[in-house]
Coordinates of C-alpha atoms in Angstrom, one line a residue:
Chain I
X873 CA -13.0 209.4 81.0
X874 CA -14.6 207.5 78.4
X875 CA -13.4 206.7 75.4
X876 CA -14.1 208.0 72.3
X877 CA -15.4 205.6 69.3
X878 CA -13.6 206.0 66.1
X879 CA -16.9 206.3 63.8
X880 CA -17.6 210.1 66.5
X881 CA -13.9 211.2 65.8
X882 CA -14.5 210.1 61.6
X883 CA -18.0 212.3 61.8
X884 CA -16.2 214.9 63.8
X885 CA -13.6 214.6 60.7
X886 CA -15.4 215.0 58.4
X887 CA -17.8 217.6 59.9
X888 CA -14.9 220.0 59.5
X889 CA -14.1 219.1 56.2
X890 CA -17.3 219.6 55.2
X891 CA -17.2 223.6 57.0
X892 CA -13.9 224.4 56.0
X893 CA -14.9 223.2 52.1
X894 CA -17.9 225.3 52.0
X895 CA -16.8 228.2 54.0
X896 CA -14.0 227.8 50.8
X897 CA -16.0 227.7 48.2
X898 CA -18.6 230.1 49.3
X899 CA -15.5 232.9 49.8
X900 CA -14.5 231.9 46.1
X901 CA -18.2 232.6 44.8
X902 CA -18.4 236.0 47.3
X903 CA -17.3 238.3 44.6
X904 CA -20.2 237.0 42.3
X905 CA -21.9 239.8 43.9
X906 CA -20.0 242.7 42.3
X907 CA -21.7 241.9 39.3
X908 CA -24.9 243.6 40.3
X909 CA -23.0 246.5 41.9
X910 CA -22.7 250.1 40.3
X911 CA -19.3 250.8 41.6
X912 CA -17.4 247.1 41.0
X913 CA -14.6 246.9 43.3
X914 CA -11.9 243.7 42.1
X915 CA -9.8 241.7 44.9
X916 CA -7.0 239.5 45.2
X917 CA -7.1 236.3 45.0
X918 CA -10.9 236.5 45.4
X919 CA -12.0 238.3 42.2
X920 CA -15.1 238.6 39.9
X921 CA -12.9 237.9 37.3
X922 CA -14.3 240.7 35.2
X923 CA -11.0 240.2 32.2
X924 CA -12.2 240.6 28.9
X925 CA -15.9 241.8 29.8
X926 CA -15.7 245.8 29.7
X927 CA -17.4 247.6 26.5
X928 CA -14.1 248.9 24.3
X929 CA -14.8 251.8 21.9
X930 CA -13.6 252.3 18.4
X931 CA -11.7 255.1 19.8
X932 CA -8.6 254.0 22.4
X933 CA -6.5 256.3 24.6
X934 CA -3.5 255.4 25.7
X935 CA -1.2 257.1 28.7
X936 CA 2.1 256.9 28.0
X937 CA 5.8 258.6 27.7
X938 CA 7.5 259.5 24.4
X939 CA 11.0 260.9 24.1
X940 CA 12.2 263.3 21.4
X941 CA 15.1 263.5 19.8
X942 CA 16.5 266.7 18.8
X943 CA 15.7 266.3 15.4
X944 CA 12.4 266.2 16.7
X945 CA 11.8 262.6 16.6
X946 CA 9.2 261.4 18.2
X947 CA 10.5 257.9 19.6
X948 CA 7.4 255.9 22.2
X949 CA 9.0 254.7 25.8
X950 CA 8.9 251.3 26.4
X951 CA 7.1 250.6 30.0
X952 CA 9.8 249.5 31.8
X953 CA 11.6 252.7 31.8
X954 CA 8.4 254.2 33.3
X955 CA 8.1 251.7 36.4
X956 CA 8.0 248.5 37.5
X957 CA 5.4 245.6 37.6
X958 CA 4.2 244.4 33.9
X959 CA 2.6 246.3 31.4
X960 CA -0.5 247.0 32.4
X961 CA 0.2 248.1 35.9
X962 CA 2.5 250.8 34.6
X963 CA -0.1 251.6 32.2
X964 CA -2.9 252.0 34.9
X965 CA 0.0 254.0 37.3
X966 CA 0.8 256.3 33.9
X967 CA -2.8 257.3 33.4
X968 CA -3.5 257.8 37.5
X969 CA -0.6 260.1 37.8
X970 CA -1.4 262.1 34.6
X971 CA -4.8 262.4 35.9
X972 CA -3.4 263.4 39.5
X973 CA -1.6 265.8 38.1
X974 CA 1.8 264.2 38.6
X975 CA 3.0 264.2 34.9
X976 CA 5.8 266.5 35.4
X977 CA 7.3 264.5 38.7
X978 CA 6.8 261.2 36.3
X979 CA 8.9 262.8 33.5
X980 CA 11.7 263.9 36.1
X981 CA 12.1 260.0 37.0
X982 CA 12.0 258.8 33.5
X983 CA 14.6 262.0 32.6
X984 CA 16.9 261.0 35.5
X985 CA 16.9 257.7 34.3
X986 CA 17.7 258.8 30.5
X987 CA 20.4 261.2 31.8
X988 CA 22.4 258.2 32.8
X989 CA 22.2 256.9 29.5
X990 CA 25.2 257.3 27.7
X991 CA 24.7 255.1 24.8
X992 CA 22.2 253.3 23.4
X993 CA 19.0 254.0 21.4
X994 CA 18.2 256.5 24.2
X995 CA 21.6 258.7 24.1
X996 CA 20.2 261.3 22.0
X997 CA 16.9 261.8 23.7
X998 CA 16.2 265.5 24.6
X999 CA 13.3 266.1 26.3
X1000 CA 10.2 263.1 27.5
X1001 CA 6.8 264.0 27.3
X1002 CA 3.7 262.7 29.2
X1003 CA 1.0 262.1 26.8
X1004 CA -2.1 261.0 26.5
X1005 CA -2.7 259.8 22.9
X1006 CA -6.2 259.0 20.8
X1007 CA -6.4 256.4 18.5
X1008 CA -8.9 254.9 16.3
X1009 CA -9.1 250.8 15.9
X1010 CA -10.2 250.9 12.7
X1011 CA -7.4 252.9 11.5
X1012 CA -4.7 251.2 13.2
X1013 CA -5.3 248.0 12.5
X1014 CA -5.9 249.2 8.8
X1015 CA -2.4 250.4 9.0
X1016 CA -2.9 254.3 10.2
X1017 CA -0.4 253.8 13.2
X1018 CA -0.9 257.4 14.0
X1019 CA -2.9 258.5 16.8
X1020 CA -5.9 260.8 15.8
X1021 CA -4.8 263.4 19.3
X1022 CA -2.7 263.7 21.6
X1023 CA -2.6 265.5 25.1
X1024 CA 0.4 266.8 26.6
X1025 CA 0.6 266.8 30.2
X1026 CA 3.8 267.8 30.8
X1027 CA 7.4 268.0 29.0
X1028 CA 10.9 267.8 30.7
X1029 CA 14.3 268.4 29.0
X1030 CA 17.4 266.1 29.8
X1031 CA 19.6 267.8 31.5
X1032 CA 22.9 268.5 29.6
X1033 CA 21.3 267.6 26.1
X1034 CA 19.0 270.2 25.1
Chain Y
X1345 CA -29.0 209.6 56.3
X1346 CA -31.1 210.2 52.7
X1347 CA -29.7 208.3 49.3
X1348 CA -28.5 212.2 48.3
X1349 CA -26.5 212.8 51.6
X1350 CA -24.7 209.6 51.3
X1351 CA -24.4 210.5 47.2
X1352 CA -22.8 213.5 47.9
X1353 CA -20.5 212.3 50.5
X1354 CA -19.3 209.8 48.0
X1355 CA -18.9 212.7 45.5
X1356 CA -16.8 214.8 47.8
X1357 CA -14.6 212.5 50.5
X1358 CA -13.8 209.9 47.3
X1359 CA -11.2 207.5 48.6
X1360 CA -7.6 208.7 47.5
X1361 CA -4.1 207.4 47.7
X1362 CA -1.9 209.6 49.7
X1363 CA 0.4 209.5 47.0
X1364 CA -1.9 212.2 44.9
X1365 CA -2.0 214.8 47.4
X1366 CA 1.6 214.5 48.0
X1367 CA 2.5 214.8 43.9
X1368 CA 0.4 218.0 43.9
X1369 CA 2.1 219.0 46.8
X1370 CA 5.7 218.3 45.3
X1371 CA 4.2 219.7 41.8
X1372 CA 3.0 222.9 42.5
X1373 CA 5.6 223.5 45.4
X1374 CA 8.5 223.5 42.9
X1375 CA 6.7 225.0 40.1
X1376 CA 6.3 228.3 42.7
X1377 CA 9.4 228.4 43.9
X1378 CA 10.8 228.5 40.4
X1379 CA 7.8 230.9 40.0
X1380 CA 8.7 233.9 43.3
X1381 CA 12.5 232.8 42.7
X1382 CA 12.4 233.9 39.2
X1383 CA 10.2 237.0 39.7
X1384 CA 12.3 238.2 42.8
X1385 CA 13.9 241.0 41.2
X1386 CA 11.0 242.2 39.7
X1387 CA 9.1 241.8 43.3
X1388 CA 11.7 243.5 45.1
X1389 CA 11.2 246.9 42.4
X1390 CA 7.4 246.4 42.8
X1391 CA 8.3 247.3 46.5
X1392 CA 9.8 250.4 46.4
X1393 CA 7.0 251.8 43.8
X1394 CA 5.9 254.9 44.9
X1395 CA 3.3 255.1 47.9
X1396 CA 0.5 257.1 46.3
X1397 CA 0.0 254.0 43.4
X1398 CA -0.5 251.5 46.5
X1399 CA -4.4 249.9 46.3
X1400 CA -4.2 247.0 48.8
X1401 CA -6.5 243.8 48.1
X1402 CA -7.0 241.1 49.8
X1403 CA -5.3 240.3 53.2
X1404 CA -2.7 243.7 52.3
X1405 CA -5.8 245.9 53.0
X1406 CA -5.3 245.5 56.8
X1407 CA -2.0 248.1 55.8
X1408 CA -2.6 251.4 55.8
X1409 CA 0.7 252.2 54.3
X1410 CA 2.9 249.9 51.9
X1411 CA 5.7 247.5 54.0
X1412 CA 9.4 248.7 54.2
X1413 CA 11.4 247.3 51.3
X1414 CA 13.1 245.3 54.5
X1415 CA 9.8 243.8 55.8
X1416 CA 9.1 242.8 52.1
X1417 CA 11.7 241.3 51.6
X1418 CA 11.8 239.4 54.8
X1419 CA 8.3 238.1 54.1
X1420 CA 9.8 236.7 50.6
X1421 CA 12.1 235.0 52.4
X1422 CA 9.9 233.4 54.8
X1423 CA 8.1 232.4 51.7
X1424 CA 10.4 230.6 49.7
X1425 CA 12.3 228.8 53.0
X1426 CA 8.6 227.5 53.5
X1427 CA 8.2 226.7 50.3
X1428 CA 11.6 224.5 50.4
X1429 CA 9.7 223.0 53.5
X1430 CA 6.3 222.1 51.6
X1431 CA 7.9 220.9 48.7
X1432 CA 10.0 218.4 51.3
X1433 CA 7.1 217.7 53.1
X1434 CA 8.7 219.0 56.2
X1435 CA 7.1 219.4 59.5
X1436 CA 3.9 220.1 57.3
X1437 CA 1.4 220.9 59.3
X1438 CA 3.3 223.9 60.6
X1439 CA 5.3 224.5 57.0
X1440 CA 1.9 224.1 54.5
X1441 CA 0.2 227.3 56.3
X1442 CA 3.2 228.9 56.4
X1443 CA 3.8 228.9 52.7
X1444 CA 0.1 228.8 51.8
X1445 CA 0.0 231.7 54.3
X1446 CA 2.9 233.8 52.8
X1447 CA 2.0 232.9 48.8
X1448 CA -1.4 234.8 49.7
X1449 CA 0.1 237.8 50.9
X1450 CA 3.3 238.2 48.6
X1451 CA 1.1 237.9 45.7
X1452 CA -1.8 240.2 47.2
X1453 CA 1.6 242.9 47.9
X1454 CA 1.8 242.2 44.4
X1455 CA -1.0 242.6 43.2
X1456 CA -1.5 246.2 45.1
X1457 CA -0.5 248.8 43.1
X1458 CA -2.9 249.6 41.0
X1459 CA -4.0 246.4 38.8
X1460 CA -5.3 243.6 39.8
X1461 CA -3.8 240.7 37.8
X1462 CA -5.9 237.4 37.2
X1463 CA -3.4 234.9 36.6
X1464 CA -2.1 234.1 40.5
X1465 CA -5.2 233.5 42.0
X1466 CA -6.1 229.8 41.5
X1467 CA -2.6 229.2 42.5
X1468 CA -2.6 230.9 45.9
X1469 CA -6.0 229.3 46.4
X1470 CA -4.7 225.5 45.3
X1471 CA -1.2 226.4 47.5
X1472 CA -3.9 227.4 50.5
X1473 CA -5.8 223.9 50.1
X1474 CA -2.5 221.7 49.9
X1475 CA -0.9 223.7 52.9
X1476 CA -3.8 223.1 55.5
X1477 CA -4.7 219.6 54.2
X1478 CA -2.9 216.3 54.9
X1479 CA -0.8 216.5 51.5
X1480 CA 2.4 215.6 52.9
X1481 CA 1.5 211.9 54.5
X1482 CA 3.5 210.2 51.5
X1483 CA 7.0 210.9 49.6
X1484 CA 7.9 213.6 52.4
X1485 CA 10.3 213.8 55.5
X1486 CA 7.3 213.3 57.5
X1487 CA 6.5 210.2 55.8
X1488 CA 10.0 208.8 56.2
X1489 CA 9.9 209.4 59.9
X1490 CA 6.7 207.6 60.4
X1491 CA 4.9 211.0 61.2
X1492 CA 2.2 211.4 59.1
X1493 CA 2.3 207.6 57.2
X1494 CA -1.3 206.4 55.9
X1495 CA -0.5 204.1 53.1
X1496 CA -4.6 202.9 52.3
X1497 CA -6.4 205.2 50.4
X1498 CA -8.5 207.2 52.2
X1499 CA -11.3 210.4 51.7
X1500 CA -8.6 212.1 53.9
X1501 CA -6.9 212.5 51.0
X1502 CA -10.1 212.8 48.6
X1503 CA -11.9 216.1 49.4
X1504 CA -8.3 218.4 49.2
X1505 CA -8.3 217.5 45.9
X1506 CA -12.4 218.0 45.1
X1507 CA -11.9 221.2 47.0
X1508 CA -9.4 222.4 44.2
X1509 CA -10.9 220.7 41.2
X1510 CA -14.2 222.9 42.7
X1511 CA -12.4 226.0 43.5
X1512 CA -10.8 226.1 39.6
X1513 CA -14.0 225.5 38.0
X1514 CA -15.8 228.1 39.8
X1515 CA -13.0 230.5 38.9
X1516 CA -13.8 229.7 35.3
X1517 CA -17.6 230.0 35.8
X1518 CA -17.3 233.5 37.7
X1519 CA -15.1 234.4 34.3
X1520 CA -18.4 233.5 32.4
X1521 CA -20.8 235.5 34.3
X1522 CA -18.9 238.4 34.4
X1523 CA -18.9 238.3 30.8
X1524 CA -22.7 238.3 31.0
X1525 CA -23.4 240.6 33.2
X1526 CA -21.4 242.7 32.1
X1527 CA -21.9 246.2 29.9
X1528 CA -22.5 243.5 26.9
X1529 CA -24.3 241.3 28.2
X1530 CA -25.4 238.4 25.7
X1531 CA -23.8 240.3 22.6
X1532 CA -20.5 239.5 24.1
X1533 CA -20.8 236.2 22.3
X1534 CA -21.3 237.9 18.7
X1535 CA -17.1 238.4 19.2
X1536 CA -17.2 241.8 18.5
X1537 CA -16.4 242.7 22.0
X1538 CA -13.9 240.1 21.9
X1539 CA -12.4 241.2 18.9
X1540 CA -11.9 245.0 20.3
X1541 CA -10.4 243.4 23.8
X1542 CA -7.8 242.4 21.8
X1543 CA -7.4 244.6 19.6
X1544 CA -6.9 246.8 22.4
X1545 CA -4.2 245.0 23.9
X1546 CA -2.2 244.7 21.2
X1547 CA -2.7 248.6 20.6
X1548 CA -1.8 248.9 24.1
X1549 CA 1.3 246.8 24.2
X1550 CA 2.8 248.5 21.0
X1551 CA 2.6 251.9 22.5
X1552 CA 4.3 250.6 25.7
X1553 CA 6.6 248.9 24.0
X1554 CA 5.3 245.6 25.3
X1555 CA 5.9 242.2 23.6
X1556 CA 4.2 241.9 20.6
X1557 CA 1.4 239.8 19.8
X1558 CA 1.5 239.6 15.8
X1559 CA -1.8 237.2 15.4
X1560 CA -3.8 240.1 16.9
X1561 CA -3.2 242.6 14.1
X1562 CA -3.4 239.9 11.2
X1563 CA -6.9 238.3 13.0
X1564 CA -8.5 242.2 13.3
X1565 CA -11.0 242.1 10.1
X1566 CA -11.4 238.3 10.8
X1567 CA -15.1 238.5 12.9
X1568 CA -16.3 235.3 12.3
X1569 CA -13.2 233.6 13.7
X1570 CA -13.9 236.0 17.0
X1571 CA -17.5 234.5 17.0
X1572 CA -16.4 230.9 17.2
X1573 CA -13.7 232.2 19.8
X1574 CA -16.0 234.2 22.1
X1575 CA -18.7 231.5 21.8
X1576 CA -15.9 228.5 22.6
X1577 CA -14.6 230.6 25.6
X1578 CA -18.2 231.2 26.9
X1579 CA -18.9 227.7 27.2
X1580 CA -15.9 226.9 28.8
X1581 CA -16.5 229.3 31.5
X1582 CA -20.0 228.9 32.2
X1583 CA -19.7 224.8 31.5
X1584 CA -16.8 224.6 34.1
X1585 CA -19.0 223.0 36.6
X1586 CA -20.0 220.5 34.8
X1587 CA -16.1 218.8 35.0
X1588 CA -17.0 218.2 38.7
X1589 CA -19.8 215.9 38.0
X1590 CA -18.0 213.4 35.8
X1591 CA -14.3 212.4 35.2
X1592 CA -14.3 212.5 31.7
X1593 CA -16.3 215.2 31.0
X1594 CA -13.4 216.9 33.5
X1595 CA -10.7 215.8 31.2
X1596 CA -12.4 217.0 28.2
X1597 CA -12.6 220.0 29.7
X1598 CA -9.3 220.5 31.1
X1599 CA -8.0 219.4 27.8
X1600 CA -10.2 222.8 26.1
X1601 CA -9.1 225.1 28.8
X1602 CA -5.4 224.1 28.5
X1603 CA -6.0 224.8 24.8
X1604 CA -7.9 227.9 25.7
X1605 CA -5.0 229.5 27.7
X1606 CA -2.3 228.2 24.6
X1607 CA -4.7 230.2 22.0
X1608 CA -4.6 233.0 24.5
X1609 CA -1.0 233.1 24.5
X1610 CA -0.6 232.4 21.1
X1611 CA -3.2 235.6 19.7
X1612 CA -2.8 238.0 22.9
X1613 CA 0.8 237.2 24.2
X1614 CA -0.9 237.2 27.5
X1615 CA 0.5 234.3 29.9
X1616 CA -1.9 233.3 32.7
X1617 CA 1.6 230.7 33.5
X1618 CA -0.1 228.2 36.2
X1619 CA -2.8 227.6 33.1
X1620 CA 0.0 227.2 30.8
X1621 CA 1.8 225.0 32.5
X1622 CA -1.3 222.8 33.1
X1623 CA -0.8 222.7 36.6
X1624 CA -3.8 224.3 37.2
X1625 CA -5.6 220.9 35.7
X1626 CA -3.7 218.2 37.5
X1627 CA -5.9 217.8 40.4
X1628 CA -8.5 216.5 37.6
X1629 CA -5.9 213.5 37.0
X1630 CA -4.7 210.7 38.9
X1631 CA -1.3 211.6 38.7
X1632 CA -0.1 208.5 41.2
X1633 CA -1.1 206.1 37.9
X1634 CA 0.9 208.1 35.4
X1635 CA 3.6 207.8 38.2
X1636 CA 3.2 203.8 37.8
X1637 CA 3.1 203.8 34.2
X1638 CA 6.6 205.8 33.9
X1639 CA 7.7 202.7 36.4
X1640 CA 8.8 206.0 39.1
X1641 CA 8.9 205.1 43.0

């Protein structure tokens, strides 16, 4: 067998560099192509990036849970006692199940989860709604922190509190 | 072989101390462990969300159905005992998939319920490079048992790192276009848009009972600032190229972006960490120097 010279196996060496960085760097650029797509479709970890580019309107809705008090106060849930995952992914989980018609399923959780509270700034909640709220930008921001409508998709008393 | 051939193989196989490779190995291998070890409980919950939220990306879409909270937790224990092993430089070429390999799919799990989050790719994609490159030939166990020893400096050792100085900047530079070609299009820079993005997420966050981002609210009626912001970010992103042709231009820029993600934080709350940290950035440095300045082995 002949031997192989050390400048073939450095070429070879850095043939496959060479491949394996542009094959790399061409799947990083891939999703560049979603940009000219009608229905844009994100990926992990190869992404578009598209954060911060969507049009916003003056108007904002929000999907989210409030529990009432019975009083009748009106008190917002905070997202962790919705699910798990951040912020955002329970906001984008709140609005697909009140859209999927799920609401009432998602207030059970939250209101088997409030049952067990005992004490707390959550002891005296009687009922959580699933709500789908309206607000204007201009008007929050100007210090209006109520929302201009608000959808109810479902309502669920706690059990033992109403 | 043409003047630009041999130009760009210059640019990309740059001779490199093994010790640089190895520091980013050791670097981002501890800060990821500290990372997945922190966020385990939360992981663990993300798990067991309920099977009609699961959207798999990336390498998850080969699932039709989300793993058992069992398998999932297996594969984050495969992930952190390679991660032990990349950070030691153990066995490497075997270990760096391995954890490169696992990062990518417990982050992809992650991300696969319903939101894509933009703050874990680079990392996956810089623990990827390290973990299939020769990044463990110095300050390792494979080192000290004469496996993997190269002391010169070698392009071995240069194109990992060219690889993930190019993979970041095209990150930034998709960011840019997006912008672009998005709904706005060129208004985007006015800072309008940028103004209601945030705007919304501070909405968003008080409503959910997020954590609140107070700079938001008090920088709402202040449009010109926005401008100078949306117009600062856009160059940035679309400029981010440009670090890969010179070194200082690099640093300049990785100086702006670190900034960038701090005024993120600072206004939004929002904490892409790996940015934060500065991690992300290292690769543009010759970290082996700042090593012999601080008189370190």
């Amino acid at each position: 067998m002949r031997p192989v010279a050390p400048d073939a196996v450095v070429a070879d060496e850095r043939r496959v560099a060479t491949a394996a960085s542009m094959l790399a760097l061409g799947l990083v650029l891939w999703p560049i192509r979603q940009n000219w797509r009608a229905a844009k479709r994100d990926g992990f970890p190869l992404s578009y990036y598209p954060m911060f580019s969507a049009r916003r309107s003056e108007r904002v809705q929000v999907h989210h849970l409030v529990a009432v008090t019975a009083p009748g106060e009106r008190r917002l849930l905070a997202h962790h006692l919705c699910g798990p995952g951040g912020l955002n992914q329970v906001r984008r989980q709140l609005r697909r199940l009140m859209r999927a018609g799920q609401a009432e399923q998602l207030c059970e959780r939250v209101v088997q989860r409030l049952a067990r509270e005992r004490d707390g700034s959550l002891a005296d909640v009687v009922s959580v709604e699933a709500v789908r709220s309206e607000y204007s930008l201009a008007d929050y921001f100007g210090g209006d922190k109520r929302p201009l409508s608000e959808k109810v998709y479902a309502s669920l008393a706690v059990e033992g509190r109403a | 072989m043409s003047r630009l051939v041999r130009s760009l193989e210059r640019f990309w196989f740059p001779r490199v101390p093994a010790r640089r490779p190895a520091l980013l190995r050791i670097l981002v291998g501890v800060w990821t462990l500290h990372y997945v070890g922190r966020r385990r409980p939360m992981l663990e919950r993300v798990a067991r969300t309920d099977e009609t939220l699961f959207r798999p990306v990336g390498p998850v879409t080969v699932l039709k159905r989300p793993l058992s909270p069992r398998a999932f937790g297996a594969l984050l224990r495969l992930n952190q005992l390679a991660n032990l092993a990349f950070i030691a430089g153990w066995r490497h070429r075997q270990s760096g998939p391995a954890f490169g390999g696992s990062l990518l799919c417990l982050l992809s799990y992650r991300n696969s319920w319903s939101m894509v989050y933009h703050c874990d790719n680079v990392l996956v994609l810089h623990a990827l490079a390290l973990g299939l490159t020769p990044a463990a030939d110095d300050l390792s166990i494979d080192a000290r048992r004469g496996r993997r020893a190269h002391p010169e400096p070698h392009w071995r050792y240069g194109w990992p790192i060219q690889l993930m100085n190019a993979m970041t900047a095209l990150t930034y530079f998709l960011a840019g276009v997006a912008k672009l070609k998005g709904p706005l299009g060129r208004s985007w820079a006015t800072g309008e848009a940028l103004r209601s993005q945030v705007a919304v997420d501070c909405l968003r966050k008080e409503v959910l009972g997020g954590e609140a981002a107070p700079l938001a609210a008090r920088m709402y009626g202040q449009l010109a600032l926005y401008r100078l912001l949306a117009l600062g970010s856009l160059a940035l992103e679309l400029g981010a190229p440009l670090a890969l042709v010179d070194r200082r231009l690099a640093r300049l820029w990785a100086a702006n972006s670190f900034g960038m993600h701090w005024g993120i934080y600072g206004v939004m709350g929002i904490r892409f960490r790996y940015q934060l940290a500065g991690l992300i950035y290292a690769p543009f440095f010759d970290l082996e120097r700042a090593l012999t300045r601080l008189r370190l082995p």
